[in-house]
Amino acid sequence: MKKAIHYINQFFGQIGGEDKADFEPEIREGAVGPGLLLNNLLSPEAEVSHTIICGDNFMGSNKEEAITRILNYLADKEFDVFIAGPAFMAGRYGVACGEICKAVKGRFNVPVITSMYVENPGVEMFRKEIYIFPGGNGAVTMRIDVPKMATFAKKILSGETISSAENEGYLPRSIRLEAFKEDAVSGADRAVNMLLKKINGEEFKTEMPMPVIDRVPIATPVKDLSQATIALVNSGGIVPLGNPDRIQSASATKWGKYNITDLDRLQAGEWETIHAGFDPSAANSDPNCIVPLDALKSFENEGKIGRVHEYVYSTVGTGTTQAEASRMGAEIAQQLREANVSAVILTST
Amino acid sequence: MANLVSIAKTVGSNRIVPTISIPYPLGDPNTPKEEQWKLRKHRVEVALDALAQNIEEATIFEVKI
Amino acid sequence: MKLEIGNFYVQDIVFGEKTFFQNGVLTINKEEALKVVLEDDNIISADLVIAKKGDPIRITPVKEAVEPRCKVSGGVMFPGVTNKLMPVGKGRTHVLKESCVLAVGEHWGGFQDGLIDMSGPGAKQTIFSELLNICLVANTNEEFERHEQQKKNKALRWAAMRLAEYLGNCVKDLEPEELEVYENPPLDQRSKKVNQLPNVVYVLQLQSQMLESGYNALVYGWDANSMLPTLMNPNELLDGAIVSGSFMPSSSKISTYQHANNATIKRLMKEHGETINFLGVIVSNLNVQLEEKQRSAFFVRQLATSLGAEGAIVSEEGYGNPDSDFILVINELEDAGIKVVGITNECTGRDGKSQSLVDLSEKADAIVSTGNVSQYIQLEPMEVVIGELEALARDGNSGGWDGSVLKEGSIQMENNGIFCADSSSGNHHKTVVEY
């Protein structure tokens, strides 16, 4: 029989209410409180072998300590799934369920499941990392919320493929991947059906909800340009001929830095673009049209800026995911900071 | 410096100077070299001045050439 | 404008003494067919291989797909490209339905080429595994682009069109099993009943980002990069007025086969007179300069508004920077009070966590998603490979990399490299969901 370990707080662990919220984590054999229902629902495929009980305040104020202790309790246990809650609308409990699920998943790589009310702060904090089922806002829905987790746990334990958030009922984790429309409804039919609804003022559902637009804090202005070090960065794939770092021409995961200390411009034939997303002929015949080293150098000579930073940084921005781009951007920014660069001109293509 | 200023804005850039195209942001190969140079120098200068300017919100800076 | 499409359903394809169609079987005289291919002396070797639905076959590098057809009356095939320039979209066209000519590199692939599995889990990625494919496997003397990542693939793509027409000609004088009739009266000659229905246009944004000629989609042979958005009769598209280009990761492309079988146009034609008044197709493009993008978007808006459109479907042939053309057009149309549904794929990364499109708008509130270009795909070895598997790893394929092809023939790749898989023409049932 497969084994589940269940996490609950001091209240559902029948230790006590708010006055016992500092209760230090402990592990017990078998099921406690709502775990009894969970155990019944998991049967006969699985059982609740152990229960962890931890006070919400203890977890809140001593997070590292609580997590370390609980992970140590689990280190010698064999278990196939970890289930926390349901936490309903209890904020500290919801966050605790999220914290411990995330930690257990990270350490033991077992599936983790929890449940809480959609407005529980734990939802926004952990929705992207773990399976959270939307639950009621109070313990009266226990008999609705626990079965949702149990059914899903059994599905995972049986090795069945997990489908979309909408189908399974867990809260969307912002992971968008391919699927095939049931009944093989073509894109054309979906589009026309959606348009007919939209025109007729009926409710329709987009297949691609628009994410919230990013906001980045505005950098303070450069105080004195004539003392400033300006760096050149580009996503147009400008590299020394031969692409020494083998940066990918599309879907790039690498960036390169190239010394330009003694150069007044980037010479055609010595520099090239390896970007596969556009016609490269213009940039190959004059790489300065993407990396304006010639213009920036002339401002250095005129004294408008202090100096041009000694390296140009390059990567390729076609098919490059936003996540990879963010990582590369952060890595490049870190180097520029360490080199005391005052400001950057980033050319994108 | 970007041609697709709306994308630049979408990804959170705050100081944006328009360029003229995707494959050749700062110099149209169909124009004489001197013109390309003038355009490039002008737009880089706009970018430098933008870096030294205080702004309250994401701003697309005007270019003359 | 009235177009009759006569369908002949192909159930099997064999080679024989003569090219003819009888009882659902297409027999091909290979020697004669290859003569048509070799009319272009840039082609230095060529063979035909059949790949059927369910066969243990992997095909790559696939450069183009064309449906075998012929014009019986009222025009020519691929006007301005392989035949003289004249209008199409009227008269009679005969089609060898369920069959398809694929242009396949004997050795060399590139950024824009694709892969098709005829069976197994990879087959469901693309509609081309559902067809009876006549693979034209050839090599050319196009040395100037042999080692280029971006290839025009001209000799092979043109040969595929000639071969498709040669095969189609064998049903020119036969009676089709089925006749589809597409009729579009001029806007001022439509019945009161039709005129009272909501007016809808279809906007097709063709791939046209390359500055050099030879890579972009062609409209009556004209490079889509050099055009302004224009109004076309749906029949013209269904009759071969648009020929696919050779730029963009393969899964985001619309092949010539799909242009002539554009499922969105066909469905809109079906709805015409029932639920909508279909006004026509605004053929637009995807550009690399902001001003070009804006100009095209303004033209699309102006055409749609002048026509009195109340609804529009917009298909984007590509992803990445074309997302900005897509969003611009949606914004313009919505600002003009026209309700829009967009069809596009997305780029969410292998982990699915990245932003779907590079440009966003709250007005794009009705999108049909047709795939994730960076979906990671692992496929077991296939008994037969048509073409050259190594091309996926060696030749800069947009969905492949060094190490994509493992020793025993299994592969790992991104959906980018699956042939015309994401079909923004709406031909496939693939989508993207949130997990």
Coordinates of C-alpha atoms in Angstrom, one line a residue, chain C residues 52-286:
Chain C
K52 CA 1.2 6.9 -45.4
K53 CA -0.7 7.5 -42.2
G54 CA 0.4 5.0 -39.6
D55 CA 3.6 4.0 -41.3
P56 CA 6.7 3.7 -39.1
I57 CA 8.3 6.7 -40.9
R58 CA 10.0 9.9 -39.9
I59 CA 10.4 12.6 -42.5
T60 CA 12.9 15.4 -42.3
P61 CA 14.0 18.0 -43.5
V62 CA 10.5 18.9 -44.9
K63 CA 10.5 22.2 -46.7
E64 CA 7.0 22.6 -48.1
A65 CA 3.7 20.8 -48.6
V66 CA 1.5 21.2 -51.6
E67 CA -1.9 19.5 -52.4
P68 CA -2.1 17.8 -55.8
R69 CA -4.6 19.8 -57.8
C70 CA -5.3 21.0 -61.3
K71 CA -7.4 23.8 -62.7
V72 CA -10.1 22.5 -65.0
S73 CA -11.4 25.9 -65.9
G74 CA -11.0 29.5 -64.9
G75 CA -7.3 30.0 -64.3
V76 CA -4.0 28.2 -63.6
M77 CA -2.3 26.7 -60.6
F78 CA 0.0 29.0 -58.6
P79 CA -0.4 32.0 -60.9
G80 CA 2.7 34.3 -61.0
V81 CA 4.8 31.6 -59.5
T82 CA 5.0 28.4 -61.6
N83 CA 2.4 29.5 -64.2
K84 CA 1.6 32.7 -65.9
L85 CA 0.0 35.5 -63.9
M86 CA -3.8 35.5 -64.1
P87 CA -6.7 35.7 -61.5
V88 CA -7.9 32.5 -59.8
G89 CA -10.8 31.7 -57.5
K90 CA -13.4 31.0 -60.2
G91 CA -14.2 28.1 -62.4
R92 CA -13.5 24.5 -61.5
T93 CA -10.5 23.0 -59.6
H94 CA -10.0 19.3 -59.1
V95 CA -8.2 18.0 -56.0
L96 CA -6.7 14.7 -55.1
K97 CA -8.0 14.9 -51.5
E98 CA -6.1 13.4 -48.6
S99 CA -2.9 13.3 -50.6
C100 CA 0.0 15.7 -50.3
V101 CA 3.3 16.4 -52.0
L102 CA 6.1 17.0 -49.5
A103 CA 9.4 18.7 -50.5
V104 CA 12.1 16.9 -48.5
G105 CA 15.9 17.6 -48.5
E106 CA 17.9 14.5 -49.4
H107 CA 20.6 15.8 -47.1
W108 CA 20.4 19.4 -46.3
G109 CA 18.0 21.2 -44.0
G110 CA 17.9 24.6 -42.4
F111 CA 16.3 26.9 -39.8
Q112 CA 12.9 26.8 -41.5
D113 CA 12.5 23.1 -42.2
G114 CA 10.4 20.6 -40.4
L115 CA 10.0 17.1 -39.2
I116 CA 6.9 14.8 -39.6
D117 CA 6.3 11.4 -37.8
M118 CA 3.7 9.3 -39.6
S119 CA 2.9 7.3 -36.5
G120 CA 3.6 7.2 -32.8
P121 CA 3.3 10.0 -30.3
G122 CA 5.0 12.5 -32.6
A123 CA 2.3 12.0 -35.2
K124 CA -0.4 14.0 -33.4
Q125 CA 1.8 17.1 -33.4
T126 CA 0.9 18.0 -37.0
I127 CA -1.9 17.4 -39.5
F128 CA 0.6 16.1 -42.1
S129 CA 0.8 12.7 -40.4
E130 CA -2.9 12.3 -41.3
L131 CA -2.2 12.4 -45.1
L132 CA -0.9 10.1 -47.8
N133 CA 2.3 11.9 -48.5
I134 CA 4.3 11.8 -51.8
C135 CA 7.7 12.7 -50.6
L136 CA 9.9 14.4 -53.2
V137 CA 13.3 13.7 -51.8
A138 CA 15.9 15.7 -53.7
N139 CA 19.2 17.4 -53.7
T140 CA 20.1 20.6 -55.5
N141 CA 23.1 22.5 -56.7
E142 CA 22.1 25.6 -54.6
E143 CA 25.7 25.8 -53.3
F144 CA 25.3 29.5 -52.3
E145 CA 23.1 28.4 -49.4
R146 CA 24.3 25.0 -48.8
H147 CA 25.8 26.0 -45.4
E148 CA 23.4 28.9 -44.7
Q149 CA 21.1 28.4 -41.8
Q150 CA 18.4 30.4 -43.7
K151 CA 17.6 28.7 -47.0
K152 CA 15.3 29.8 -49.8
N153 CA 14.8 26.2 -50.9
K154 CA 13.6 27.5 -54.2
A155 CA 14.4 24.6 -56.5
L156 CA 12.7 22.1 -54.2
R157 CA 9.7 24.3 -53.4
W158 CA 9.0 25.0 -57.0
A159 CA 9.5 21.4 -58.0
A160 CA 6.8 20.4 -55.4
M161 CA 4.4 22.8 -57.0
R162 CA 5.1 21.4 -60.5
L163 CA 4.8 17.8 -59.2
A164 CA 1.5 18.6 -57.4
E165 CA 0.0 20.0 -60.6
Y166 CA 1.3 17.1 -62.7
L167 CA -0.4 14.6 -60.3
G168 CA -3.5 16.7 -60.1
N169 CA -3.8 16.7 -63.9
C170 CA -4.7 13.0 -63.9
V171 CA -8.2 13.8 -62.6
K172 CA -8.7 16.8 -64.9
D173 CA -11.2 15.0 -67.1
L174 CA -12.8 12.8 -64.5
E175 CA -16.1 13.4 -62.5
P176 CA -15.3 14.2 -58.9
E177 CA -16.9 12.3 -56.0
E178 CA -17.8 15.5 -54.3
L179 CA -18.3 19.1 -55.3
E180 CA -17.7 22.0 -52.9
V181 CA -19.1 25.3 -54.2
Y182 CA -17.8 28.6 -52.9
E183 CA -19.8 31.6 -54.0
N184 CA -19.2 35.2 -53.0
P185 CA -21.5 37.7 -54.6
P186 CA -20.3 41.3 -54.6
L187 CA -21.1 43.1 -51.4
D188 CA -23.9 45.2 -52.9
Q189 CA -25.6 42.2 -54.4
R190 CA -26.2 40.2 -51.3
S191 CA -29.7 39.4 -50.1
K192 CA -31.3 41.4 -47.3
K193 CA -31.2 38.4 -45.1
V194 CA -27.5 38.1 -45.5
N195 CA -26.9 41.8 -45.1
Q196 CA -28.6 41.8 -41.8
L197 CA -26.2 39.3 -40.4
P198 CA -23.0 40.5 -38.6
N199 CA -20.3 41.5 -41.0
V200 CA -17.1 39.6 -40.6
V201 CA -13.6 39.8 -42.2
Y202 CA -10.7 37.4 -42.0
V203 CA -7.2 39.0 -41.6
L204 CA -4.3 36.9 -42.6
Q205 CA -0.9 38.2 -41.6
L206 CA 1.6 36.5 -43.9
Q207 CA 5.2 35.9 -43.0
S208 CA 7.3 38.6 -44.8
Q209 CA 10.1 39.6 -42.5
M210 CA 13.0 38.9 -44.8
L211 CA 14.4 41.9 -46.7
E212 CA 16.0 39.8 -49.5
S213 CA 13.6 38.2 -51.9
G214 CA 13.1 34.5 -52.1
Y215 CA 12.1 33.9 -48.4
N216 CA 8.7 35.5 -47.9
A217 CA 5.2 34.3 -48.7
L218 CA 4.0 35.2 -52.2
V219 CA 0.6 36.6 -53.2
Y220 CA 0.1 35.9 -56.9
G221 CA 3.9 35.7 -57.0
W222 CA 4.4 39.0 -55.3
D223 CA 6.6 39.2 -52.2
A224 CA 4.3 39.9 -49.3
N225 CA 7.0 42.2 -47.8
S226 CA 6.4 44.7 -50.7
M227 CA 2.7 44.9 -50.4
L228 CA 0.2 46.9 -48.4
P229 CA -2.8 45.0 -46.9
T230 CA -5.3 44.3 -49.6
L231 CA -8.8 42.8 -49.9
M232 CA -9.0 39.4 -51.5
N233 CA -11.8 37.1 -52.3
P234 CA -11.7 34.0 -50.1
N235 CA -11.9 31.9 -53.3
E236 CA -8.6 33.2 -54.5
L237 CA -6.9 31.8 -51.4
L238 CA -8.7 28.5 -51.6
D239 CA -7.6 28.3 -55.3
G240 CA -3.8 28.7 -54.8
A241 CA -3.2 32.5 -55.0
I242 CA -0.9 32.3 -52.0
V243 CA 2.4 30.3 -51.9
S244 CA 4.2 29.7 -48.6
G245 CA 7.6 31.2 -47.9
S246 CA 10.8 29.8 -46.5
F247 CA 11.4 31.7 -43.3
M248 CA 10.4 31.3 -39.7
P249 CA 10.6 28.2 -37.5
S250 CA 8.6 25.5 -39.2
S251 CA 5.9 24.9 -36.7
S252 CA 4.8 28.6 -37.0
K253 CA 4.6 28.5 -40.8
I254 CA 1.5 28.0 -43.0
S255 CA 2.4 25.7 -45.9
T256 CA 1.0 26.1 -49.4
Y257 CA -1.2 23.1 -48.6
Q258 CA -2.7 24.9 -45.6
H259 CA -3.3 28.1 -47.5
A260 CA -5.4 26.3 -50.1
N261 CA -7.2 24.4 -47.3
N262 CA -7.4 27.3 -44.8
A263 CA -9.8 25.9 -42.3
T264 CA -10.8 29.3 -40.9
I265 CA -11.8 30.5 -44.4
K266 CA -13.7 27.3 -45.0
R267 CA -15.6 27.6 -41.7
L268 CA -16.4 31.3 -42.3
M269 CA -17.7 30.4 -45.8
K270 CA -19.9 27.8 -44.2
E271 CA -21.2 30.3 -41.7
H272 CA -21.8 32.8 -44.4
G273 CA -25.5 33.4 -44.9
E274 CA -26.3 31.5 -41.8
T275 CA -24.8 33.3 -38.8
I276 CA -22.5 35.9 -40.5
N277 CA -22.0 37.9 -43.7
F278 CA -18.4 37.0 -44.7
L279 CA -17.0 40.1 -46.4
G280 CA -13.7 38.7 -47.5
V281 CA -10.1 38.3 -46.6
I282 CA -7.7 41.2 -45.7
V283 CA -4.3 39.8 -46.6
S284 CA -1.7 41.6 -44.6
N285 CA 1.9 41.0 -43.6
L286 CA 4.5 40.9 -40.8

